[in-house]
Amino acid sequence: MRNLFIVFLALCVLSISCEYQNAINVIDDTRVSEQTRVLKLGFYDAFSPVSYSLAHTHHGYEADLLTALEVMETPNLSFTRKPISQWENIWLLAATANYDIIGGGITILEDRTKDATGTPLVTFTTPHIVFRQSLLVRAEDAGRIQNYTDLTRDVRVGVLRGTTGEARLLQITGIVDANGVVAAGTRIDTPTGSVIADGTVDYKITAAGSTPNIENRFTLYPSVDNMPQVNYPVNMPNQDFHPLILRPLIALPEELVLIISLQDNRIDALARGEIGNRDAAAASAGTFVVTALDEQVEYGGFTVARENTELLEFLNKRIDYLTDNGNIGYAQWVVDNGIFMKRAQTLKSDN
């Protein structure tokens, strides 16, 4: 028995050694040259805890993943990181001269690889994180709003334009169909006035964008009782007015505007990814809770220019190693924020 146990241990060590050697060999195939390579990274700066900016520094899950990637290639690779506050179509910026990579908790969707004309511009990397949608509600409303079926005309739901949180809410509640066509009779308020959707492709909303006539929408009013009112954040949240007190108007991130609106009872729920909503609930000291977890799973990645196949391969091999081919993700990182760095340092020391 003792001899069998020794053989078993030897096989385990050999297996682990082979795994690391295979990873080293694969990554060596795309290792950067001795000349330092600087990649221009743009990231969405308001998606805590996945990707956010604090004191002009990139923080969160994606920040740690990319820092580990830098360590794997030290001293031959570094990222210059630029925060981006505008979410809509952020993924397409990878096709511009200003950026090599775009991140920020972006769900991988084929429609997001193309511009408004349908021209393919960017490609997504291999997935590095898993998402699913949910609702964030005030704790006292948790019994009233447990599922998407509880979202009726008298419930006000906040969303961000051009997100999968918006798209899934509209699909699940029937406000749009599978192709994003808005249900006939829905009133859509815009800065230039209200329009009524006629059930045709002239009024579409998807996670990749919308038709130009409603791209600046700020409220949706469905024509039936079993669909909720949908509210979008404005640049400036409501402030108490006093004629003798001057208050500067301060632009806030749209995610924060929605959370403040939920707290102040201007909306009843926030439709957003589970990760962001659970983070907000934890920070609220019991004020908010998460309900209505969506069964559909989404995957997130980075974007690069479509023609930059070398960079895509370079990133994919390293992301696959750091995430152990998808076996290490947000759930593991939230327990140990250094998990990606440990894998990077292990590979570095073995190489």
Coordinates of C-alpha atoms in Angstrom, one line a residue:
M1 CA 0.0 0.0 0.0
R2 CA 2.9 2.4 0.9
N3 CA 4.4 1.8 -2.5
L4 CA 1.1 2.5 -4.3
F5 CA 0.7 5.7 -2.3
I6 CA 4.2 6.8 -3.4
V7 CA 3.4 6.0 -7.0
F8 CA 0.1 8.0 -6.7
L9 CA 2.0 11.1 -5.3
A10 CA 4.6 10.8 -8.1
L11 CA 1.9 10.8 -10.7
C12 CA 0.2 13.8 -9.2
V13 CA 3.4 15.8 -9.1
L14 CA 4.1 14.7 -12.7
S15 CA 0.6 15.8 -13.8
I16 CA 1.0 19.2 -12.2
S17 CA 4.5 19.6 -13.6
C18 CA 3.2 18.8 -17.1
E19 CA 0.3 21.3 -16.7
Y20 CA 2.7 24.1 -15.9
Q21 CA 5.1 23.1 -18.6
N22 CA 2.4 23.0 -21.2
A23 CA 1.2 26.5 -20.1
I24 CA 4.8 27.8 -20.4
N25 CA 5.2 26.3 -23.8
V26 CA 2.0 27.7 -25.1
I27 CA 2.6 31.1 -23.7
D28 CA 6.2 31.1 -25.0
D29 CA 4.8 30.8 -28.5
T30 CA 3.4 34.3 -28.3
R31 CA 5.8 35.9 -25.8
V32 CA 6.6 39.5 -26.6
S33 CA 10.1 40.4 -27.8
E34 CA 12.8 41.8 -25.5
Q35 CA 11.7 45.3 -26.5
T36 CA 9.1 46.7 -24.1
R37 CA 5.6 46.6 -25.4
V38 CA 3.1 49.2 -24.1
L39 CA -0.6 48.5 -24.7
K40 CA -3.2 51.3 -24.4
L41 CA -6.1 50.1 -22.2
G42 CA -9.3 51.9 -21.9
F43 CA -11.7 50.8 -19.1
Y44 CA -15.2 51.7 -17.9
D45 CA -14.6 53.4 -14.6
A46 CA -17.9 52.9 -12.7
F47 CA -18.6 49.2 -12.5
S48 CA -17.5 48.3 -9.0
P49 CA -16.2 45.8 -8.1
V50 CA -15.3 44.5 -11.6
S51 CA -13.8 47.7 -13.1
Y52 CA -13.6 51.1 -11.6
S53 CA -11.4 54.1 -11.0
L54 CA -10.3 55.4 -7.6
A55 CA -7.9 58.3 -7.3
H56 CA -7.1 57.9 -11.0
T57 CA -6.1 54.2 -10.5
H58 CA -7.7 51.1 -12.0
H59 CA -9.2 48.9 -9.4
G60 CA -11.3 45.7 -9.3
Y61 CA -11.4 42.2 -10.8
E62 CA -10.3 43.2 -14.3
A63 CA -7.6 45.4 -12.9
D64 CA -6.1 42.6 -10.9
L65 CA -6.3 40.2 -13.9
L66 CA -4.5 42.6 -16.1
T67 CA -1.8 43.4 -13.5
A68 CA -1.2 39.7 -13.2
L69 CA -0.8 39.5 -17.0
E70 CA 1.8 42.3 -16.8
V71 CA 3.7 40.4 -14.2
M72 CA 3.8 37.3 -16.4
E73 CA 5.6 39.4 -19.0
T74 CA 7.7 41.7 -16.8
P75 CA 9.7 43.7 -17.9
N76 CA 8.5 43.4 -21.5
L77 CA 4.9 44.4 -21.2
S78 CA 2.9 47.2 -19.5
F79 CA -0.5 48.8 -19.8
T80 CA -1.3 52.5 -19.9
R81 CA -4.7 52.6 -18.3
K82 CA -7.3 55.3 -19.1
P83 CA -10.7 55.5 -17.4
I84 CA -13.7 56.0 -19.6
S85 CA -17.0 57.3 -18.1
Q86 CA -19.2 56.9 -21.1
W87 CA -20.6 53.4 -21.4
E88 CA -22.5 53.4 -24.7
N89 CA -20.5 51.7 -27.4
I90 CA -17.4 51.7 -25.3
W91 CA -16.4 48.4 -26.8
L92 CA -15.9 49.9 -30.3
L93 CA -13.1 52.2 -29.0
A94 CA -10.7 49.3 -29.4
A95 CA -10.9 49.9 -33.2
T96 CA -9.6 53.5 -32.8
A97 CA -6.0 54.6 -32.7
N98 CA -6.4 55.7 -29.1
Y99 CA -6.7 52.2 -27.6
D100 CA -5.5 48.7 -28.1
I101 CA -7.8 47.0 -25.5
I102 CA -11.1 48.0 -24.0
G103 CA -12.5 46.5 -20.8
G104 CA -15.0 47.3 -18.1
G105 CA -17.2 44.3 -17.5
I106 CA -18.4 44.0 -21.1
T107 CA -20.7 41.1 -22.0
I108 CA -19.6 39.3 -25.1
L109 CA -22.2 39.8 -27.8
E110 CA -21.9 39.4 -31.6
D111 CA -23.8 42.7 -32.2
R112 CA -21.3 44.5 -30.1
T113 CA -18.5 43.7 -32.6
K114 CA -20.1 45.9 -35.3
D115 CA -20.9 49.6 -35.7
A116 CA -24.3 51.0 -36.5
T117 CA -23.9 50.2 -40.2
G118 CA -23.2 46.5 -39.4
T119 CA -19.5 46.7 -40.2
P120 CA -17.4 44.4 -38.0
L121 CA -14.8 46.5 -36.1
V122 CA -13.7 44.6 -33.0
T123 CA -13.3 41.1 -31.6
F124 CA -13.8 39.8 -28.1
T125 CA -11.2 37.9 -26.2
T126 CA -11.8 34.6 -24.6
P127 CA -14.2 35.0 -21.6
H128 CA -12.8 35.8 -18.2
I129 CA -15.9 36.4 -16.1
V130 CA -19.5 35.1 -15.9
F131 CA -22.5 37.4 -15.4
R132 CA -26.2 37.1 -14.8
Q133 CA -28.9 39.7 -14.4
S134 CA -30.8 40.6 -11.2
L135 CA -32.9 43.3 -9.5
L136 CA -31.7 45.5 -6.7
V137 CA -34.6 46.7 -4.5
R138 CA -35.1 48.4 -1.1
A139 CA -35.2 45.9 1.7
E140 CA -38.8 46.8 2.6
D141 CA -39.9 46.0 -1.0
A142 CA -38.2 42.6 -1.2
G143 CA -41.5 40.8 -0.6
R144 CA -43.3 42.9 -3.2
I145 CA -40.7 42.6 -5.9
Q146 CA -39.3 39.0 -5.9
N147 CA -39.4 38.1 -9.6
Y148 CA -39.7 39.8 -13.0
T149 CA -43.4 38.8 -13.0
D150 CA -43.9 41.3 -10.1
L151 CA -42.9 44.2 -12.4
T152 CA -46.2 45.8 -13.3
R153 CA -47.2 49.3 -14.5
D154 CA -46.9 50.8 -11.0
V155 CA -43.3 49.6 -10.6
R156 CA -40.5 52.0 -11.7
V157 CA -37.3 50.2 -12.8
G158 CA -34.0 52.0 -13.4
V159 CA -31.6 50.8 -16.1
L160 CA -28.5 52.0 -18.0
R161 CA -28.8 52.5 -21.7
G162 CA -27.0 50.0 -23.9
T163 CA -26.4 47.4 -21.2
T164 CA -27.4 43.7 -20.9
G165 CA -29.2 44.8 -17.8
E166 CA -31.5 46.9 -19.8
A167 CA -31.8 44.4 -22.7
R168 CA -32.7 41.5 -20.5
L169 CA -35.2 43.5 -18.4
L170 CA -37.0 44.6 -21.6
Q171 CA -37.0 41.1 -23.1
I172 CA -38.1 39.3 -19.9
T173 CA -41.0 41.7 -19.3
G174 CA -42.0 41.7 -23.0
I175 CA -41.4 45.4 -23.6
V176 CA -39.2 44.3 -26.6
D177 CA -39.1 41.0 -28.5
A178 CA -36.1 38.7 -29.1
N179 CA -34.9 41.1 -31.8
G180 CA -35.2 44.2 -29.7
V181 CA -38.3 45.6 -31.4
V182 CA -40.3 47.7 -28.9
A183 CA -43.9 46.6 -28.2
A184 CA -46.5 48.5 -30.1
G185 CA -48.2 51.2 -28.0
T186 CA -45.2 51.8 -25.7
R187 CA -44.6 55.5 -25.1
I188 CA -41.0 56.6 -25.2
D189 CA -40.0 60.0 -23.7
T190 CA -37.0 61.7 -25.3
P191 CA -35.5 65.2 -25.0
T192 CA -37.3 66.2 -28.2
G193 CA -40.7 64.8 -27.1
S194 CA -42.6 61.6 -26.8
V195 CA -43.1 59.0 -29.5
I196 CA -45.3 55.9 -29.6
A197 CA -43.7 52.6 -30.8
D198 CA -45.6 51.0 -33.6
G199 CA -44.2 47.5 -33.2
T200 CA -41.8 47.7 -36.2
V201 CA -38.0 47.9 -36.5
D202 CA -38.3 51.7 -36.5
Y203 CA -38.1 51.4 -32.7
K204 CA -35.5 49.0 -31.5
I205 CA -33.5 48.6 -28.2
T206 CA -30.7 46.0 -27.8
A207 CA -27.6 45.7 -25.6
A208 CA -25.6 46.9 -28.6
G209 CA -27.6 50.1 -29.2
S210 CA -30.9 51.4 -30.4
T211 CA -32.5 53.2 -33.3
P212 CA -31.4 56.8 -33.5
N213 CA -34.9 58.2 -32.8
I214 CA -34.9 56.8 -29.3
E215 CA -31.2 56.7 -28.4
N216 CA -31.6 59.4 -25.8
R217 CA -34.7 57.9 -24.2
F218 CA -35.3 58.6 -20.5
T219 CA -38.6 56.9 -19.8
L220 CA -40.6 54.0 -21.3
Y221 CA -44.3 53.7 -20.5
P222 CA -45.7 50.3 -21.8
S223 CA -49.3 50.3 -22.8
V224 CA -50.3 47.2 -20.7
D225 CA -50.6 46.7 -17.0
N226 CA -48.2 43.7 -16.7
M227 CA -45.1 45.7 -17.8
P228 CA -43.1 48.1 -15.6
Q229 CA -42.2 51.7 -16.2
V230 CA -38.6 52.0 -17.2
N231 CA -36.5 54.9 -16.1
Y232 CA -33.0 56.0 -17.3
P233 CA -30.6 58.2 -15.3
V234 CA -30.2 61.9 -16.1
N235 CA -26.9 63.7 -15.8
M236 CA -27.9 65.6 -12.7
P237 CA -29.9 64.0 -9.9
N238 CA -32.7 66.0 -8.4
Q239 CA -31.5 68.5 -5.8
D240 CA -33.5 70.3 -3.1
F241 CA -34.0 73.9 -4.3
H242 CA -33.6 76.9 -2.0
P243 CA -33.6 80.4 -3.6
L244 CA -31.0 81.8 -1.1
I245 CA -28.6 78.8 -1.3
L246 CA -26.4 78.3 -4.3
R247 CA -25.6 74.6 -4.9
P248 CA -23.2 73.6 -7.7
L249 CA -24.6 70.9 -10.0
I250 CA -22.2 68.0 -9.9
A251 CA -22.2 65.3 -12.6
L252 CA -22.3 61.9 -11.1
P253 CA -21.7 58.4 -12.7
E254 CA -25.0 57.1 -14.1
E255 CA -24.7 53.9 -11.9
L256 CA -24.5 56.1 -8.8
V257 CA -27.4 58.2 -10.0
L258 CA -29.6 55.1 -10.2
I259 CA -28.5 53.9 -6.7
I260 CA -29.3 57.3 -5.2
S261 CA -32.7 57.3 -7.1
L262 CA -33.4 53.9 -5.6
Q263 CA -32.5 55.1 -2.1
D264 CA -34.6 58.2 -2.5
N265 CA -37.7 56.3 -3.7
R266 CA -37.6 57.8 -7.3
I267 CA -37.3 54.2 -8.7
D268 CA -38.4 50.9 -7.1
A269 CA -35.8 48.6 -8.6
L270 CA -32.5 48.7 -10.4
A271 CA -32.1 46.1 -13.2
R272 CA -28.4 45.3 -13.4
G273 CA -25.8 42.4 -13.2
E274 CA -25.8 40.3 -10.0
I275 CA -22.1 41.2 -9.2
G276 CA -22.7 45.0 -9.2
N277 CA -26.0 44.6 -7.4
R278 CA -24.6 42.4 -4.7
D279 CA -21.8 44.8 -4.1
A280 CA -24.2 47.6 -3.7
A281 CA -26.4 45.6 -1.4
A282 CA -23.4 44.7 0.8
A283 CA -22.3 48.4 1.0
S284 CA -25.8 49.5 1.9
A285 CA -25.8 48.0 5.4
G286 CA -29.2 46.3 4.8
T287 CA -30.9 49.1 2.9
F288 CA -30.9 47.1 -0.4
V289 CA -31.3 43.4 -1.3
V290 CA -30.9 41.5 -4.5
T291 CA -33.9 39.6 -6.0
A292 CA -35.0 38.1 -9.3
L293 CA -31.8 36.3 -10.4
D294 CA -31.9 35.6 -14.1
E295 CA -31.4 32.0 -15.2
Q296 CA -29.5 33.1 -18.3
V297 CA -25.7 33.2 -18.1
E298 CA -23.6 35.8 -19.8
Y299 CA -19.8 35.9 -20.4
G300 CA -17.6 39.0 -20.3
G301 CA -14.3 39.8 -22.1
F302 CA -12.1 42.5 -23.5
T303 CA -12.3 43.9 -27.1
V304 CA -9.4 44.4 -29.5
A305 CA -9.4 45.7 -33.1
R306 CA -10.7 43.0 -35.5
E307 CA -7.5 43.0 -37.6
N308 CA -5.2 42.7 -34.6
T309 CA -5.2 38.9 -34.5
E310 CA -1.7 38.7 -33.0
L311 CA -2.8 40.7 -30.0
L312 CA -6.0 38.6 -29.7
E313 CA -4.0 35.4 -29.6
F314 CA -1.5 36.9 -27.2
L315 CA -4.2 37.9 -24.7
N316 CA -6.3 34.8 -25.1
K317 CA -3.5 32.4 -24.1
R318 CA -2.7 34.4 -21.0
I319 CA -6.3 34.9 -19.9
D320 CA -6.8 31.1 -20.3
Y321 CA -3.9 30.4 -18.1
L322 CA -4.7 33.0 -15.4
T323 CA -8.4 31.8 -15.3
D324 CA -7.4 28.2 -15.5
N325 CA -9.5 27.9 -18.7
G326 CA -12.5 29.5 -17.0
N327 CA -12.3 27.6 -13.7
I328 CA -11.1 30.7 -11.8
G329 CA -13.4 33.7 -12.0
Y330 CA -15.1 36.3 -9.9
A331 CA -16.3 33.9 -7.2
Q332 CA -12.7 32.8 -6.5
W333 CA -11.3 36.3 -6.8
V334 CA -13.7 37.9 -4.3
V335 CA -12.4 35.4 -1.7
D336 CA -8.8 35.9 -2.7
N337 CA -8.0 39.1 -4.6
G338 CA -4.4 37.8 -5.2
I339 CA -5.4 34.6 -7.0
F340 CA -4.4 35.8 -10.5
M341 CA -1.1 37.3 -9.2
K342 CA -0.2 34.0 -7.5
R343 CA -0.7 32.1 -10.8
A344 CA 1.3 34.7 -12.7
Q345 CA 4.2 34.5 -10.1
T346 CA 4.1 30.7 -10.2
L347 CA 4.5 30.7 -14.0
K348 CA 7.1 33.4 -13.8
S349 CA 9.2 31.4 -11.3
D350 CA 8.9 28.2 -13.3
N351 CA 10.0 29.9 -16.5

